[in-house]
Coordinates of C-alpha atoms and ligand atoms in Angstrom, one line a residue:
M1 CA 94.9 -77.6 8.1
D2 CA 96.9 -80.7 7.1
K3 CA 100.7 -80.7 7.2
I4 CA 103.3 -83.3 6.0
I5 CA 106.0 -84.1 8.3
I6 CA 109.2 -85.9 6.9
E7 CA 112.3 -87.1 8.6
G8 CA 114.7 -87.0 5.9
Q9 CA 117.6 -88.9 4.5
K10 CA 115.9 -92.3 4.4
A11 CA 117.1 -94.5 1.5
L12 CA 114.3 -95.3 -1.0
S13 CA 113.9 -98.7 -2.8
G14 CA 110.9 -100.6 -4.6
N15 CA 108.2 -99.9 -7.0
V16 CA 105.7 -97.1 -7.2
R17 CA 102.8 -97.1 -9.5
I18 CA 102.3 -93.9 -11.5
S19 CA 98.8 -92.4 -11.4
G20 CA 96.7 -91.1 -14.5
A21 CA 97.7 -87.7 -15.6
K22 CA 96.0 -84.6 -14.1
N23 CA 96.7 -82.5 -17.1
A24 CA 95.3 -85.1 -19.5
V25 CA 92.2 -86.0 -17.4
L26 CA 90.9 -82.5 -17.1
P27 CA 90.5 -81.7 -20.7
L28 CA 89.0 -85.3 -21.2
M29 CA 86.5 -84.5 -18.7
A30 CA 85.6 -81.2 -20.4
A31 CA 85.2 -83.0 -23.6
T32 CA 82.6 -85.3 -22.2
L33 CA 80.4 -82.2 -21.9
M34 CA 80.0 -82.2 -25.6
V35 CA 77.9 -85.3 -26.0
N36 CA 74.4 -86.4 -25.0
G37 CA 75.4 -89.8 -23.4
K38 CA 77.4 -91.6 -21.0
S39 CA 81.3 -91.4 -21.2
R40 CA 83.5 -93.5 -19.0
I41 CA 87.0 -92.5 -18.1
T42 CA 89.3 -94.9 -16.3
R43 CA 92.5 -94.4 -14.4
V44 CA 91.2 -91.2 -13.0
P45 CA 93.6 -90.1 -10.3
D46 CA 91.9 -89.0 -7.0
L47 CA 92.9 -85.4 -6.9
R48 CA 91.6 -82.2 -5.5
D49 CA 91.5 -80.7 -9.2
V50 CA 89.5 -83.7 -10.4
R51 CA 87.1 -83.3 -7.5
T52 CA 86.8 -79.5 -8.4
M53 CA 86.1 -80.4 -12.1
I54 CA 83.4 -83.0 -11.1
R55 CA 81.8 -80.1 -8.9
L56 CA 82.0 -77.8 -11.9
M57 CA 80.4 -80.4 -14.3
E58 CA 77.7 -81.2 -11.8
I59 CA 76.8 -77.4 -11.7
I60 CA 76.8 -77.3 -15.5
G61 CA 74.3 -80.2 -15.3
A62 CA 76.3 -83.4 -15.9
D63 CA 75.6 -86.4 -13.8
C64 CA 79.0 -87.6 -12.6
K65 CA 79.7 -90.9 -10.7
Y66 CA 83.3 -91.3 -9.5
S67 CA 84.6 -94.3 -7.7
N68 CA 87.9 -96.6 -7.7
G69 CA 89.4 -94.5 -10.3
T70 CA 86.5 -94.5 -12.7
L71 CA 84.4 -91.6 -13.6
V72 CA 81.2 -91.9 -15.5
V73 CA 79.8 -88.8 -16.9
D74 CA 76.2 -88.6 -18.2
G75 CA 76.0 -85.3 -20.3
S76 CA 72.3 -85.8 -21.4
K77 CA 71.1 -83.3 -18.8
V78 CA 73.7 -80.6 -19.3
D79 CA 71.8 -77.4 -19.5
N80 CA 73.7 -74.7 -17.6
P81 CA 76.8 -73.6 -19.6
V82 CA 78.2 -71.5 -16.8
A83 CA 81.5 -71.9 -14.9
P84 CA 81.2 -69.7 -11.7
Y85 CA 84.0 -67.7 -10.2
E86 CA 84.0 -69.6 -6.9
L87 CA 85.4 -72.7 -8.7
V88 CA 87.5 -71.0 -11.5
K89 CA 89.4 -69.0 -9.0
T90 CA 90.5 -72.2 -7.3
M91 CA 91.5 -74.0 -10.6
R92 CA 92.3 -72.3 -13.8
A93 CA 91.7 -75.4 -15.8
S94 CA 88.0 -74.9 -15.4
F95 CA 88.6 -72.6 -18.4
Y96 CA 88.6 -76.0 -20.4
V97 CA 84.7 -75.9 -20.4
L98 CA 84.7 -72.8 -22.6
G99 CA 85.3 -74.5 -26.0
P100 CA 83.1 -77.6 -25.4
L101 CA 80.1 -75.7 -24.0
L102 CA 80.2 -72.9 -26.8
A103 CA 80.3 -75.8 -29.4
R104 CA 77.3 -77.7 -28.0
F105 CA 75.1 -74.7 -26.7
G106 CA 76.1 -71.7 -28.8
E107 CA 76.5 -69.6 -25.8
V108 CA 78.8 -70.1 -22.6
K109 CA 79.7 -67.9 -19.6
V110 CA 82.9 -68.7 -17.8
S111 CA 84.6 -66.5 -15.1
L112 CA 87.7 -64.9 -16.3
P113 CA 90.6 -66.5 -14.3
G114 CA 92.5 -64.0 -12.2
G115 CA 96.4 -64.1 -11.7
C116 CA 98.0 -67.3 -10.3
A117 CA 100.6 -67.7 -7.5
W118 CA 103.5 -67.1 -9.9
G119 CA 102.1 -64.5 -12.5
P120 CA 99.3 -63.3 -14.7
R121 CA 98.8 -66.4 -16.9
P122 CA 96.5 -64.6 -19.5
V123 CA 93.8 -66.3 -21.5
D124 CA 94.1 -64.0 -24.7
F125 CA 95.0 -66.9 -27.1
H126 CA 91.9 -68.9 -26.1
L127 CA 89.8 -66.0 -26.9
M128 CA 91.5 -65.0 -30.1
A129 CA 91.0 -68.5 -31.4
L130 CA 87.4 -68.6 -30.6
K131 CA 86.8 -65.1 -32.2
K132 CA 88.5 -66.5 -35.3
L133 CA 86.0 -69.3 -35.3
G134 CA 83.2 -66.7 -35.3
A135 CA 82.3 -66.4 -31.5
K136 CA 81.3 -63.1 -30.3
I137 CA 83.2 -62.5 -27.0
E138 CA 82.2 -60.0 -24.2
L139 CA 83.4 -59.5 -20.7
E140 CA 80.4 -59.1 -18.4
K141 CA 81.0 -58.6 -14.6
G142 CA 84.1 -60.7 -14.6
Y143 CA 82.8 -63.3 -16.9
I144 CA 83.7 -64.1 -20.4
V145 CA 80.5 -64.6 -22.4
A146 CA 81.1 -66.3 -25.8
R147 CA 78.2 -66.6 -28.3
S148 CA 77.9 -68.2 -31.7
N149 CA 75.2 -70.3 -33.2
N150 CA 77.4 -71.1 -36.2
L151 CA 81.2 -71.7 -35.4
T152 CA 83.0 -71.7 -38.7
G153 CA 86.5 -73.2 -39.4
S154 CA 89.3 -70.9 -39.7
K155 CA 93.1 -70.6 -39.8
I156 CA 94.5 -69.9 -36.3
K157 CA 98.1 -69.2 -35.4
F158 CA 99.2 -69.2 -31.9
K159 CA 102.1 -66.8 -30.9
Y160 CA 103.1 -69.4 -28.3
P161 CA 102.0 -73.1 -28.5
S162 CA 99.8 -72.9 -25.4
V163 CA 98.4 -76.2 -24.1
G164 CA 95.0 -75.0 -22.8
A165 CA 94.5 -72.6 -25.8
T166 CA 95.0 -75.6 -28.2
G167 CA 92.7 -77.8 -26.2
N168 CA 89.8 -75.4 -26.2
T169 CA 90.2 -74.6 -29.9
L170 CA 90.3 -78.2 -30.7
M171 CA 87.1 -78.8 -28.9
A172 CA 85.2 -75.9 -30.3
A173 CA 86.5 -76.5 -33.9
S174 CA 85.6 -80.3 -33.8
M175 CA 81.9 -79.3 -34.1
A176 CA 82.3 -76.1 -36.3
S177 CA 81.4 -76.2 -40.0
G178 CA 84.3 -76.4 -42.3
T179 CA 88.0 -76.9 -41.6
T180 CA 90.2 -75.3 -38.9
I181 CA 94.1 -75.3 -39.1
I182 CA 95.8 -74.7 -35.9
K183 CA 99.3 -73.4 -36.5
N184 CA 102.0 -73.5 -33.7
S185 CA 99.7 -75.8 -31.7
S186 CA 100.8 -77.5 -28.5
C187 CA 102.2 -81.1 -29.1
E188 CA 102.2 -82.2 -25.2
P189 CA 101.1 -85.8 -24.8
E190 CA 98.1 -84.6 -22.9
I191 CA 96.8 -82.7 -26.1
V192 CA 97.7 -85.8 -28.2
Q193 CA 95.3 -87.8 -26.0
L194 CA 92.6 -85.1 -26.2
C195 CA 92.8 -85.3 -30.0
E196 CA 92.7 -89.1 -30.0
Y197 CA 89.7 -89.1 -27.7
L198 CA 87.9 -86.6 -29.7
N199 CA 88.5 -88.8 -32.9
S200 CA 87.2 -91.8 -31.0
M201 CA 84.0 -89.7 -30.5
G202 CA 83.6 -89.1 -34.2
A203 CA 85.8 -85.8 -34.7
S204 CA 88.1 -85.6 -37.7
I205 CA 91.5 -84.4 -36.4
S206 CA 94.8 -84.9 -38.3
G207 CA 98.4 -83.7 -37.7
I208 CA 98.1 -85.0 -34.2
G209 CA 101.2 -84.5 -32.1
T210 CA 102.7 -81.9 -34.7
K211 CA 102.7 -78.1 -34.6
D212 CA 99.9 -78.0 -37.3
I213 CA 96.7 -79.6 -36.4
I214 CA 93.9 -79.8 -38.9
I215 CA 90.2 -80.3 -37.7
D216 CA 87.5 -81.0 -40.2
G217 CA 84.2 -80.0 -38.3
V218 CA 81.6 -82.7 -37.8
K219 CA 77.9 -82.2 -36.8
G220 CA 78.0 -84.1 -33.6
L221 CA 80.0 -86.4 -31.4
T222 CA 79.2 -89.7 -29.6
A223 CA 80.1 -90.5 -26.1
R224 CA 83.1 -92.9 -25.8
N225 CA 85.3 -94.4 -23.0
V226 CA 89.0 -93.6 -22.5
E227 CA 91.9 -94.5 -20.2
V228 CA 94.0 -91.6 -18.9
I229 CA 97.6 -91.7 -19.7
P230 CA 100.3 -91.9 -17.1
D231 CA 101.2 -88.7 -15.4
R232 CA 104.7 -87.8 -16.7
I233 CA 105.2 -85.1 -14.1
E234 CA 104.4 -87.3 -11.1
A235 CA 106.8 -89.9 -12.7
G236 CA 109.5 -87.1 -13.1
T237 CA 109.0 -86.1 -9.4
F238 CA 109.7 -89.7 -8.2
L239 CA 112.6 -89.8 -10.7
M240 CA 114.2 -86.8 -9.0
A241 CA 113.7 -88.6 -5.5
G242 CA 115.3 -91.7 -6.8
A243 CA 118.2 -89.7 -8.3
V244 CA 119.4 -88.8 -4.7
L245 CA 117.9 -91.5 -2.5
G246 CA 118.1 -94.9 -4.2
E247 CA 117.0 -97.4 -6.8
I248 CA 113.3 -97.4 -7.5
T249 CA 111.1 -98.5 -10.2
L250 CA 108.1 -96.6 -11.6
T251 CA 105.4 -99.0 -12.8
D252 CA 102.7 -98.2 -15.3
A253 CA 104.8 -95.3 -16.6
N254 CA 105.5 -94.0 -20.0
H255 CA 109.3 -93.3 -20.6
F256 CA 108.7 -92.0 -24.1
H257 CA 107.0 -88.9 -22.5
L258 CA 110.0 -88.3 -20.4
N259 CA 112.9 -88.6 -22.9
E260 CA 114.3 -85.1 -22.2
V261 CA 114.1 -85.6 -18.4
I262 CA 115.7 -89.0 -18.5
E263 CA 118.5 -87.7 -20.7
A264 CA 119.0 -84.7 -18.2
L265 CA 119.1 -87.3 -15.3
R266 CA 121.7 -89.4 -17.1
G267 CA 123.8 -86.2 -17.3
V268 CA 123.6 -85.9 -13.6
G269 CA 125.0 -89.3 -13.2
C270 CA 121.9 -91.6 -12.8
Q271 CA 121.3 -94.9 -14.8
F272 CA 118.1 -96.2 -16.2
K273 CA 116.6 -99.5 -17.3
L274 CA 113.5 -98.7 -19.5
S275 CA 110.8 -101.1 -20.6
E276 CA 107.5 -100.7 -22.3
N277 CA 105.7 -99.8 -19.0
S278 CA 108.3 -99.1 -16.4
I279 CA 111.2 -97.0 -15.6
K280 CA 114.0 -98.1 -13.1
I281 CA 116.4 -95.4 -11.9
S282 CA 119.6 -96.0 -10.2
P283 CA 120.8 -93.0 -8.2
S284 CA 123.7 -90.8 -9.0
K285 CA 126.5 -91.3 -6.4
N286 CA 127.5 -87.6 -6.8
I287 CA 124.9 -85.3 -8.4
I288 CA 126.9 -83.7 -11.2
P289 CA 125.7 -80.1 -11.9
K290 CA 123.8 -79.7 -15.1
N291 CA 122.1 -76.6 -16.7
V292 CA 118.5 -77.0 -17.8
I293 CA 116.2 -74.8 -19.8
T294 CA 112.5 -75.6 -19.7
D295 CA 110.4 -75.5 -22.9
V296 CA 107.2 -76.9 -24.4
Y297 CA 107.0 -80.5 -25.3
P298 CA 109.3 -82.5 -26.1
G299 CA 111.6 -80.0 -24.1
F300 CA 112.1 -80.2 -20.4
P301 CA 108.7 -79.5 -18.7
T302 CA 108.4 -76.4 -16.6
D303 CA 106.2 -78.7 -14.2
L304 CA 109.3 -80.2 -13.2
Q305 CA 111.6 -77.3 -12.8
A306 CA 111.0 -77.0 -9.0
Q307 CA 111.8 -80.6 -8.5
W308 CA 114.9 -80.5 -10.5
M309 CA 116.1 -77.4 -8.7
V310 CA 116.0 -79.1 -5.2
M311 CA 118.0 -82.0 -6.8
M312 CA 120.6 -79.5 -8.0
A313 CA 120.7 -77.9 -4.8
L314 CA 122.7 -81.0 -3.6
S315 CA 125.0 -81.1 -6.7
N316 CA 128.8 -80.9 -6.4
G317 CA 129.0 -77.4 -8.2
T318 CA 127.0 -74.5 -9.8
S319 CA 124.2 -74.9 -12.3
E320 CA 121.7 -72.6 -14.1
L321 CA 117.9 -73.5 -14.5
T322 CA 116.0 -71.2 -16.9
D323 CA 112.2 -71.3 -17.2
T324 CA 111.2 -70.1 -20.7
V325 CA 107.5 -71.1 -20.2
Y326 CA 106.8 -69.1 -17.0
H327 CA 109.3 -66.4 -16.3
D328 CA 108.3 -66.0 -12.7
R329 CA 107.7 -69.5 -11.5
F330 CA 110.2 -69.2 -8.7
N331 CA 108.0 -69.1 -5.4
H332 CA 109.8 -72.3 -4.0
V333 CA 113.2 -70.6 -4.0
P334 CA 113.0 -68.7 -0.6
E335 CA 111.5 -71.8 0.9
L336 CA 114.3 -74.2 -0.5
N337 CA 116.8 -71.7 0.9
R338 CA 115.2 -72.1 4.3
L339 CA 116.2 -75.7 4.1
G340 CA 119.9 -74.6 3.4
A341 CA 119.9 -74.4 -0.4
D342 CA 122.1 -71.7 -2.1
I343 CA 119.8 -70.5 -5.0
K344 CA 119.6 -67.0 -6.5
I345 CA 117.3 -65.8 -9.1
E346 CA 118.3 -63.6 -12.0
K347 CA 115.4 -62.8 -14.3
N348 CA 114.0 -66.1 -15.4
M349 CA 117.0 -68.1 -14.4
A350 CA 118.0 -69.6 -11.1
I351 CA 121.5 -70.0 -10.3
I352 CA 122.1 -73.0 -7.9
K353 CA 125.2 -73.5 -6.0
G354 CA 125.3 -77.1 -4.7
V355 CA 125.6 -77.5 -0.9
S356 CA 126.8 -80.7 0.8
N357 CA 123.6 -81.0 3.0
L358 CA 120.1 -79.7 3.5
I359 CA 118.8 -79.2 6.9
G360 CA 115.0 -79.7 7.7
A361 CA 112.8 -76.8 8.7
P362 CA 109.1 -75.5 8.4
V363 CA 108.3 -74.6 4.9
M364 CA 105.2 -73.4 3.0
S365 CA 103.7 -74.7 -0.2
T366 CA 102.5 -72.0 -2.8
D367 CA 101.4 -74.1 -5.7
I368 CA 101.3 -77.8 -6.8
R369 CA 104.9 -78.3 -8.2
A370 CA 106.5 -76.0 -5.6
S371 CA 104.9 -78.3 -2.9
A372 CA 106.4 -81.2 -4.6
S373 CA 109.9 -79.6 -4.5
L374 CA 109.4 -79.0 -0.8
I375 CA 108.6 -82.6 -0.1
L376 CA 111.6 -83.6 -2.1
G377 CA 113.7 -81.2 0.0
G378 CA 112.3 -82.8 3.2
L379 CA 113.2 -86.2 1.9
F380 CA 116.7 -85.0 1.1
A381 CA 117.2 -82.9 4.2
E382 CA 118.8 -84.0 7.7
G383 CA 116.2 -84.0 10.4
L384 CA 112.7 -82.9 10.4
T385 CA 110.8 -80.8 7.7
E386 CA 107.2 -79.6 8.1
V387 CA 105.5 -78.7 4.9
N388 CA 102.5 -76.5 5.3
R389 CA 99.6 -75.8 3.3
V390 CA 99.7 -79.2 1.6
Y391 CA 96.3 -78.7 0.0
H392 CA 98.4 -77.6 -3.0
I393 CA 100.0 -81.0 -3.4
D394 CA 96.5 -82.7 -3.1
R395 CA 95.6 -80.7 -6.2
G396 CA 97.9 -82.6 -8.3
Y397 CA 99.5 -85.7 -6.7
E398 CA 97.5 -88.8 -5.6
N399 CA 98.5 -90.3 -2.2
I400 CA 101.9 -88.8 -2.2
E401 CA 102.9 -89.6 1.3
E402 CA 101.6 -93.2 1.0
K403 CA 103.7 -93.7 -2.2
F404 CA 106.9 -92.3 -0.6
S405 CA 106.2 -94.3 2.6
K406 CA 106.0 -97.5 0.8
L407 CA 109.4 -96.8 -0.9
G408 CA 110.8 -96.4 2.7
A409 CA 110.5 -92.7 3.5
N410 CA 109.5 -91.5 6.8
I411 CA 106.7 -89.1 5.9
Q412 CA 103.3 -88.6 7.4
R413 CA 100.4 -86.4 7.3
V414 CA 99.0 -84.7 10.2
S415 CA 95.9 -82.7 10.7
S416 CA 95.8 -79.8 13.0
Ligands
LIG501 N1 99.8 -67.9 -22.5 C1 99.4 -66.7 -22.8 N2 98.2 -66.5 -23.3 C2 97.2 -67.5 -23.3 C3 97.7 -68.7 -22.8 C4 98.9 -68.9 -22.5 O1 100.2 -65.7 -22.9 O2 96.0 -67.3 -23.7 C5 101.1 -68.0 -22.2 C6 101.3 -68.4 -20.5 O3 101.3 -67.3 -19.7 C7 102.5 -69.2 -20.4 C8 102.6 -70.0 -21.7 O4 101.7 -69.1 -22.7 O5 103.7 -68.3 -20.3 C9 102.2 -71.3 -21.7 O6 100.9 -71.5 -21.1 P1 99.8 -72.7 -21.4 O7 98.7 -72.0 -22.0 O8 100.6 -73.6 -22.3 O9 99.5 -73.2 -20.0 P2 98.2 -73.7 -19.4 O10 97.4 -74.5 -20.6 O11 97.5 -72.7 -18.8 C10 99.1 -76.2 -18.8 C11 99.2 -77.0 -17.5 C12 100.2 -76.4 -16.6 C13 101.6 -76.4 -17.3 C14 101.4 -75.5 -18.6 C15 102.8 -75.6 -19.4 C16 97.0 -77.9 -17.4 C17 95.7 -78.0 -16.6 N3 97.9 -77.0 -16.9 O12 98.7 -74.9 -18.4 O13 100.2 -77.2 -15.5 O14 102.5 -75.7 -16.5 O15 100.4 -76.1 -19.4 O16 103.2 -77.0 -19.8 O17 97.2 -78.8 -18.2 C18 100.8 -77.9 -13.3 O18 100.3 -78.8 -13.6 O19 101.2 -77.6 -12.1 C19 100.5 -76.6 -14.2 C20 100.7 -75.4 -14.0

């Protein structure tokens, strides 16, 4: 199993190119299953989750060719609308095939995802929405089986603006008869890109990027090409590194998707130079403690909570970090404390007392963003840090050790 070894406290400088977004490419890939033709997706990051999605799509019958960041999907032979447990249990985003395959085949069988590393993560909103569109949903031996030969537009209101449930509903409703209104929908940039992609394929979606999305169903969609938006979470992770370790510039990045994060980093003492496609951060000489509450877009993303926490661990005071999206997403805390951080959890809030130095130690990843925070911890800490179970990081970060090495970090992957 690979580990990442870091000798910390090396200054960073230079440019790093941001990859295409994991959470944008996965639903775009699922959308290609709706059409009988060849779709090309560019700027596809080489991630374990992308490879898992390709495997799943091949089982479903799609022909997928992936090289040099370009994925070509031929959906003409798609004939097996089933997402098996073996894949869904390793990647919950497999659930994204539910809406598209139901729309195309009138029947789909997808393993019900179990809990994840930090909590139950239910799928009840997805199922409620598909039922509202007229699908009959049954649980058969751990699989959700959804059936309908006549999906019909409806008014759907989510209790919470779920990203995945909005995505699944959008895809199913695009080919339903009549109009669907999704109230309290997600407005994350990844959902905006999915809406725009579906429209380019012939769907009729309006209210894009707002809480009320309207979908006028169409009979069929046509294969189209798309370039994945930059990964705002990867970008945010590099910004937290720059905040502590040196002036760096993110290229091919979109600062409009990171307004809240950039404002928070300004509050910590960092300075920015922003241009159309790049973000330059100058570090804070003395990290100022700042409270943060995660929220849905355009709020501070839960996917940057762990990375923010490790930066706050080095602040010159006490701060609070509350996660309102996932109340239990704190598996990284005991590992960060192994590096000498002083963090306590009270319900869904972390109370972080800044320390003057972190000291390297062996630590263990538990999920994608927790691993990113441990890598940052290793870069900030004095001496050697060994991050174990790095397959979690490979699910969501493309060449992370190469990117940090190029910026001047002493970081390497070793296989054992
Ligand atoms: N929720 C329900 N019922 C549902 C769906 C969601 O109660 O049917 C709750 C969840 O338990 C959670 C909240 O609603 O408390 C938000 O969950 P959401 O459905 O928005 O999350 P998701 O679609 O499962 C995506 C990202 C996550 C990211 C969240 C929140 C993808 C593939 N995943 O998950 O990304 O944390 O949105 O922004 O897009 C990651 O990249 O590390 C990651 C976990």
